[in-house]
Every structure is written in C-alpha cells, then in structure tokens.
Amino acid sequence: MKLQRNGRSKALAIGAMALVSSLSLAACGSDDNSTNKASGGSSGSAAASSINCGKSGSLISAGSTAQGAAMDVWKTTFNASCSGTTINYQGGGSGAGIQQFNQGKIQFAGSDSALKPAEVDSSKAVCSGGQGIDLPMVGGLISLVYNVDGVDNLVLDGPTAAKIFDSQITKWNDPAIAALNPGAKLPDAEIQTFHRSDDSGTTENLTKYFAAAGNGAWSYPAAKAWAGKGGQSANGSAGVAAQVKQVKNSISYAELAYAQTNNLKSAAINTGASKPVAATAENAANTFAKAQVAGAGSDLALKLDYATKEDGSYPLVLVTYEIVCDKGNKADTLDTLKSFLTYTASDAGQKAVGEKGYVPLPKTLTDKVNGVITTLA
C-alpha cells in the first residue's frame, strides 16, 4: 500500500469512524442554557452539532504540537459558535504546556504523555483542594515519515528503527533494512534523521515504543527530551515534517496529520503480525480499542500496548491529554472550560478531527471523559 497518498489516508481516517459509536453531546452544568448550532469542523464537512456555550469567557491553553491541527478545528468552531467566548491555544510542546499549567498561567494544557507523579504534586499548588488530571482527548498515530526516491513502501521494525534514530544504522542499504524490504531499490546513501528539539510527548511515545519493541536496541529511558546519538533537530511536529519534506534520504517521526499535510510517505511496521502494519487511522483505532485506563479516580491516563503483535494493530500510537484541575479550577473560567471540553469529546468534535488525520477515540472512553468533565470544580 502506498501510504503517501493524501486522499487515501484521509479516506482511512474517515473509515476509522466506523469503529467509534456515535456519542450524545453531554451539556455541562451552566447558568446559561443557550445553545448555538455549529459545524463540527472548519472544513464544514462534519455534521452540525448543538454546542452548549455556557457563560462567555476566554480560555488560555498551551502544550502539545501533536494536537495543534485538532485544536485549530475545535477552537475555530467553538469561537464562531459562542459569541463572546475565545479559546486560545499555543503550542510549544507537551513539556512547556505542563510547566505553564503548574505555574497557573493557563487553564488547561495539552500533553502527549500523562502527568508524572512529581508533576501531579506540583499541580496541587494551583489546583486548590485538588490536583491535575489527564483527560484523553486526541487519538493519533506516529508516522515514521521518510523521503527516499524510489522507495514507496518502506517497512521497518522496532529494533531497526531504534538503531536508525540512534545512528547505529547509517546507510539506507544497510542489511537490516534490506532484509525487511526485499526487492526494494535502497540507495547507498547516508540516512539523515531528524528529531524534536523541544520536550515532546511525541518523542516520549516514540521512545516508549523503542523500549517495548526494540529488543534492547534503544539504551535510553523513554522521555520527552531526545537522547539518541546524531541526527539534527527541529521544533515541533510541523518542524520535523518540513525538514523531511525538504531533505532527501531523511527520516523522522510525526503525527499522521502532519504526514498528510506534507504529503509524506510513512513506513509500515513489522510487528511480528502476519504482515507489516500500515500507518493508518484504522489500524491505530484497533490499538486504541484495547487501551486500558491506568489512572486512579478521575484521572484517565491510558496504558497503550506499544508491543502489540495483533494483525491490523499499529503500535506507534499516542493519545494527547487535556490536563485540568479536578478541583480548584478558576471560577470565572470553569463554565467555559467544561463547555469547550464537552464539545471536543462529543461525537461531532471527534469526527471533525478524524477528518484531519487523527483517530477518533472509542465511545467507551469518551463516555468516561464526559463523565469526569461534569464533575470538574
């Protein structure tokens, strides 16, 4: 399968919706019961949905660049639908978002990895009487995006990918790559790797995959900060994707949405299943369907199986969380926060970003998210 086809990837992203049952939009508690009709996405392709705007207000948020395109859709729709309300979201990476949240500078943060215990402890200073919690909101997959002339169906596995990104494999015609790609015309060319320069949840999820499926090839702890040897860096998902688009014989990692936007090819993953698994939203949805909640109480942090060997389950996935206070949210923005998050977790909100290359979350999970949203205080 040629994964670089933009239209094909979009079709699969929309097709993944068949795996997600429709979800009723839960109205959050509000003194203002007015509702407005809105399109579910900036493209106007999603079905109209009723948004409970609640009280007017402004939210300031920051963090994950992986969810940047999703947030653009959501905030544009919500801002247009709810007069007097403004949603501001700045990227900067998951690490920066968590830092700003724990400094009390923003109302919620986007992060591609769940809060660490030390970060939860820090959050208690700004969440009066409560703490920061993780609400899964954006499902995605990490594409191993590459730019090699004449190679349209690259296959990699965990150990080989880990060695490439650690400069242990430096040529495209290395025997390890050739063994996974019989018949492919791999060039005798140096591999140029790109990694994130900012603290990134995408990097952490990639390195969790290396740890789980790399057979010891990756010797570093899974973390937001890049630790591999060699390579060049770029800021944000958009930055690494742009570099791969421009530089021949290069490879990096970015969410499917950025692979689509830049018309980049994505490697299939040899997981040990009956055949290599393509980087499609449909295959990522199969992995999300088996994700388990690992958090306690109202925290919905997920445990993902990066080492899955099931047919049709793409292992390199991530979930972006919206990090909020369970208690102690600012009273003047709480109603707006609950209203906005209720929309993003709705069937219309999930469908809108599904059309942008993300993976709509399963109904069983969005039901839990909406249940927690109503309890925020």
PDB file of N, CA and C in Angstrom, residues 161-205:
ATOM      1  N   ALA A 161      14.345   0.502  13.529  1.00  0.00           N
ATOM      2  CA  ALA A 161      14.022   1.922  13.673  1.00  0.00           C
ATOM      3  C   ALA A 161      14.818   2.540  14.819  1.00  0.00           C
ATOM      4  N   ALA A 162      14.910   1.832  15.937  1.00  0.00           N
ATOM      5  CA  ALA A 162      15.666   2.355  17.080  1.00  0.00           C
ATOM      6  C   ALA A 162      17.127   2.579  16.706  1.00  0.00           C
ATOM      7  N   LYS A 163      17.717   1.645  15.974  1.00  0.00           N
ATOM      8  CA  LYS A 163      19.116   1.780  15.569  1.00  0.00           C
ATOM      9  C   LYS A 163      19.307   2.916  14.579  1.00  0.00           C
ATOM     10  N   ILE A 164      18.340   3.137  13.697  1.00  0.00           N
ATOM     11  CA  ILE A 164      18.426   4.256  12.759  1.00  0.00           C
ATOM     12  C   ILE A 164      18.457   5.576  13.525  1.00  0.00           C
ATOM     13  N   PHE A 165      17.541   5.731  14.487  1.00  0.00           N
ATOM     14  CA  PHE A 165      17.452   7.003  15.202  1.00  0.00           C
ATOM     15  C   PHE A 165      18.561   7.189  16.232  1.00  0.00           C
ATOM     16  N   ASP A 166      19.332   6.143  16.491  1.00  0.00           N
ATOM     17  CA  ASP A 166      20.480   6.253  17.389  1.00  0.00           C
ATOM     18  C   ASP A 166      21.799   6.207  16.619  1.00  0.00           C
ATOM     19  N   SER A 167      21.721   6.339  15.297  1.00  0.00           N
ATOM     20  CA  SER A 167      22.903   6.353  14.433  1.00  0.00           C
ATOM     21  C   SER A 167      23.704   5.065  14.497  1.00  0.00           C
ATOM     22  N   GLN A 168      23.076   3.960  14.859  1.00  0.00           N
ATOM     23  CA  GLN A 168      23.731   2.655  14.788  1.00  0.00           C
ATOM     24  C   GLN A 168      23.617   2.082  13.375  1.00  0.00           C
ATOM     25  N   ILE A 169      22.578   2.476  12.671  1.00  0.00           N
ATOM     26  CA  ILE A 169      22.419   2.182  11.245  1.00  0.00           C
ATOM     27  C   ILE A 169      22.462   3.513  10.523  1.00  0.00           C
ATOM     28  N   THR A 170      23.371   3.656   9.563  1.00  0.00           N
ATOM     29  CA  THR A 170      23.593   4.974   8.955  1.00  0.00           C
ATOM     30  C   THR A 170      23.407   5.003   7.444  1.00  0.00           C
ATOM     31  N   LYS A 171      23.206   3.848   6.806  1.00  0.00           N
ATOM     32  CA  LYS A 171      23.023   3.797   5.362  1.00  0.00           C
ATOM     33  C   LYS A 171      21.659   3.176   5.035  1.00  0.00           C
ATOM     34  N   TRP A 172      21.033   3.693   3.989  1.00  0.00           N
ATOM     35  CA  TRP A 172      19.715   3.176   3.621  1.00  0.00           C
ATOM     36  C   TRP A 172      19.783   1.739   3.103  1.00  0.00           C
ATOM     37  N   ASN A 173      20.915   1.325   2.562  1.00  0.00           N
ATOM     38  CA  ASN A 173      21.023  -0.051   2.059  1.00  0.00           C
ATOM     39  C   ASN A 173      21.651  -0.991   3.084  1.00  0.00           C
ATOM     40  N   ASP A 174      21.609  -0.601   4.356  1.00  0.00           N
ATOM     41  CA  ASP A 174      22.103  -1.460   5.423  1.00  0.00           C
ATOM     42  C   ASP A 174      21.384  -2.815   5.364  1.00  0.00           C
ATOM     43  N   PRO A 175      22.110  -3.908   5.640  1.00  0.00           N
ATOM     44  CA  PRO A 175      21.496  -5.237   5.567  1.00  0.00           C
ATOM     45  C   PRO A 175      20.224  -5.395   6.402  1.00  0.00           C
ATOM     46  N   ALA A 176      20.149  -4.733   7.546  1.00  0.00           N
ATOM     47  CA  ALA A 176      18.957  -4.859   8.385  1.00  0.00           C
ATOM     48  C   ALA A 176      17.732  -4.260   7.699  1.00  0.00           C
ATOM     49  N   ILE A 177      17.909  -3.115   7.022  1.00  0.00           N
ATOM     50  CA  ILE A 177      16.796  -2.504   6.289  1.00  0.00           C
ATOM     51  C   ILE A 177      16.470  -3.327   5.055  1.00  0.00           C
ATOM     52  N   ALA A 178      17.512  -3.799   4.363  1.00  0.00           N
ATOM     53  CA  ALA A 178      17.299  -4.598   3.153  1.00  0.00           C
ATOM     54  C   ALA A 178      16.534  -5.883   3.456  1.00  0.00           C
ATOM     55  N   ALA A 179      16.800  -6.496   4.603  1.00  0.00           N
ATOM     56  CA  ALA A 179      16.114  -7.745   4.956  1.00  0.00           C
ATOM     57  C   ALA A 179      14.622  -7.539   5.149  1.00  0.00           C
ATOM     58  N   LEU A 180      14.229  -6.356   5.589  1.00  0.00           N
ATOM     59  CA  LEU A 180      12.815  -6.043   5.781  1.00  0.00           C
ATOM     60  C   LEU A 180      12.147  -5.573   4.506  1.00  0.00           C
ATOM     61  N   ASN A 181      12.946  -5.294   3.473  1.00  0.00           N
ATOM     62  CA  ASN A 181      12.422  -4.725   2.233  1.00  0.00           C
ATOM     63  C   ASN A 181      12.973  -5.453   1.011  1.00  0.00           C
ATOM     64  N   PRO A 182      12.719  -6.748   0.877  1.00  0.00           N
ATOM     65  CA  PRO A 182      13.246  -7.498  -0.267  1.00  0.00           C
ATOM     66  C   PRO A 182      12.725  -6.932  -1.585  1.00  0.00           C
ATOM     67  N   GLY A 183      13.634  -6.738  -2.524  1.00  0.00           N
ATOM     68  CA  GLY A 183      13.247  -6.211  -3.829  1.00  0.00           C
ATOM     69  C   GLY A 183      13.232  -4.703  -3.923  1.00  0.00           C
ATOM     70  N   ALA A 184      13.311  -4.003  -2.796  1.00  0.00           N
ATOM     71  CA  ALA A 184      13.302  -2.537  -2.828  1.00  0.00           C
ATOM     72  C   ALA A 184      14.660  -2.016  -3.291  1.00  0.00           C
ATOM     73  N   LYS A 185      14.644  -0.916  -4.028  1.00  0.00           N
ATOM     74  CA  LYS A 185      15.877  -0.306  -4.511  1.00  0.00           C
ATOM     75  C   LYS A 185      16.357   0.722  -3.494  1.00  0.00           C
ATOM     76  N   LEU A 186      17.012   0.223  -2.465  1.00  0.00           N
ATOM     77  CA  LEU A 186      17.502   1.081  -1.394  1.00  0.00           C
ATOM     78  C   LEU A 186      18.820   1.721  -1.813  1.00  0.00           C
ATOM     79  N   PRO A 187      18.937   3.033  -1.706  1.00  0.00           N
ATOM     80  CA  PRO A 187      20.153   3.702  -2.181  1.00  0.00           C
ATOM     81  C   PRO A 187      21.324   3.532  -1.218  1.00  0.00           C
ATOM     82  N   ASP A 188      22.521   3.582  -1.772  1.00  0.00           N
ATOM     83  CA  ASP A 188      23.744   3.600  -0.966  1.00  0.00           C
ATOM     84  C   ASP A 188      23.970   5.041  -0.529  1.00  0.00           C
ATOM     85  N   ALA A 189      23.128   5.490   0.398  1.00  0.00           N
ATOM     86  CA  ALA A 189      23.132   6.900   0.812  1.00  0.00           C
ATOM     87  C   ALA A 189      23.048   6.988   2.328  1.00  0.00           C
ATOM     88  N   GLU A 190      23.656   8.047   2.861  1.00  0.00           N
ATOM     89  CA  GLU A 190      23.609   8.287   4.296  1.00  0.00           C
ATOM     90  C   GLU A 190      22.177   8.622   4.730  1.00  0.00           C
ATOM     91  N   ILE A 191      21.786   8.088   5.855  1.00  0.00           N
ATOM     92  CA  ILE A 191      20.472   8.400   6.428  1.00  0.00           C
ATOM     93  C   ILE A 191      20.578   9.691   7.228  1.00  0.00           C
ATOM     94  N   GLN A 192      19.680  10.635   6.932  1.00  0.00           N
ATOM     95  CA  GLN A 192      19.614  11.872   7.715  1.00  0.00           C
ATOM     96  C   GLN A 192      18.398  11.790   8.627  1.00  0.00           C
ATOM     97  N   THR A 193      18.612  11.685   9.928  1.00  0.00           N
ATOM     98  CA  THR A 193      17.496  11.631  10.871  1.00  0.00           C
ATOM     99  C   THR A 193      17.215  13.020  11.443  1.00  0.00           C
ATOM    100  N   PHE A 194      15.941  13.241  11.734  1.00  0.00           N
ATOM    101  CA  PHE A 194      15.525  14.473  12.406  1.00  0.00           C
ATOM    102  C   PHE A 194      14.726  14.092  13.649  1.00  0.00           C
ATOM    103  N   HIS A 195      14.983  14.799  14.740  1.00  0.00           N
ATOM    104  CA  HIS A 195      14.242  14.583  15.969  1.00  0.00           C
ATOM    105  C   HIS A 195      13.789  15.927  16.531  1.00  0.00           C
ATOM    106  N   ARG A 196      12.924  15.859  17.528  1.00  0.00           N
ATOM    107  CA  ARG A 196      12.375  17.087  18.106  1.00  0.00           C
ATOM    108  C   ARG A 196      13.403  17.789  18.979  1.00  0.00           C
ATOM    109  N   SER A 197      13.483  19.109  18.861  1.00  0.00           N
ATOM    110  CA  SER A 197      14.380  19.895  19.700  1.00  0.00           C
ATOM    111  C   SER A 197      13.717  20.273  21.022  1.00  0.00           C
ATOM    112  N   ASP A 198      12.379  20.322  21.038  1.00  0.00           N
ATOM    113  CA  ASP A 198      11.638  20.681  22.238  1.00  0.00           C
ATOM    114  C   ASP A 198      11.263  19.432  23.030  1.00  0.00           C
ATOM    115  N   ASP A 199      10.980  19.593  24.317  1.00  0.00           N
ATOM    116  CA  ASP A 199      10.490  18.476  25.121  1.00  0.00           C
ATOM    117  C   ASP A 199       9.133  18.072  24.575  1.00  0.00           C
ATOM    118  N   SER A 200       9.027  16.838  24.148  1.00  0.00           N
ATOM    119  CA  SER A 200       7.887  16.425  23.335  1.00  0.00           C
ATOM    120  C   SER A 200       7.284  15.113  23.815  1.00  0.00           C
ATOM    121  N   GLY A 201       5.961  15.117  23.982  1.00  0.00           N
ATOM    122  CA  GLY A 201       5.269  13.875  24.279  1.00  0.00           C
ATOM    123  C   GLY A 201       5.334  12.897  23.123  1.00  0.00           C
ATOM    124  N   THR A 202       5.436  13.416  21.902  1.00  0.00           N
ATOM    125  CA  THR A 202       5.587  12.538  20.749  1.00  0.00           C
ATOM    126  C   THR A 202       6.903  11.771  20.844  1.00  0.00           C
ATOM    127  N   THR A 203       7.968  12.473  21.231  1.00  0.00           N
ATOM    128  CA  THR A 203       9.250  11.810  21.451  1.00  0.00           C
ATOM    129  C   THR A 203       9.128  10.753  22.538  1.00  0.00           C
ATOM    130  N   GLU A 204       8.434  11.070  23.617  1.00  0.00           N
ATOM    131  CA  GLU A 204       8.286  10.099  24.704  1.00  0.00           C
ATOM    132  C   GLU A 204       7.540   8.851  24.238  1.00  0.00           C
ATOM    133  N   ASN A 205       6.479   9.036  23.445  1.00  0.00           N
ATOM    134  CA  ASN A 205       5.746   7.873  22.945  1.00  0.00           C
ATOM    135  C   ASN A 205       6.579   7.060  21.968  1.00  0.00           C
TER     136      ASN A 205
END
